[in-house]
Steps between C-alpha positions, in 0.01 A plus 500: 500500500802680649842528333833626627635760262879563533671806347868568429714814433310793361169320504537451878556873533177580312308252715662607815562149636668181417186284486121544522211265524259551228143360469385388147216305357531116497554500129768776490794484266837665511374744249211599724740568782730705285218715372369561845848602624537741210162653590577516878843641496564800277871425489436161349258622230646393160798339654382141531295430178562576134280396207313256736817324618737530780721791406851396349768479765254487781501174681187351674527182678226268652641303789854547357420413139507758224151541360618536149607141515151409637187664332632865507221742607243206488690308770246402763538563863414299819434617854827584687709520171792737517539740198829675481549807266847627403564814299749505211856479606769727356864487559827455361 
C-alpha cells in the first residue's frame, strides 16, 4: 500500500521535501514506518523513536489524529493514509 508522509520544520529539512509517498507492506504499523524513516534518512536516526515508543515531544498523526491516542507505535495503517511527523517545538 502507499502512504503520504508529511514532514514539518526541521524534519522537512532532513527529508528535503514537504511530503513523500511511501510504499509499505499491507500490515504495516506506524512503528514500521518510523523505523524505516530512521534507517533511510541519517538526519532522522534516533530522532523519532525512544525505548520502542514515539520519542517524547515528537508528534505523529495518522489522518490528523495523534497516534499516542490511538495505538501508538502499533497503530495500523491503511492504503492512502496520511502520516504527519512534527519535531519537538521550542520557544518562549
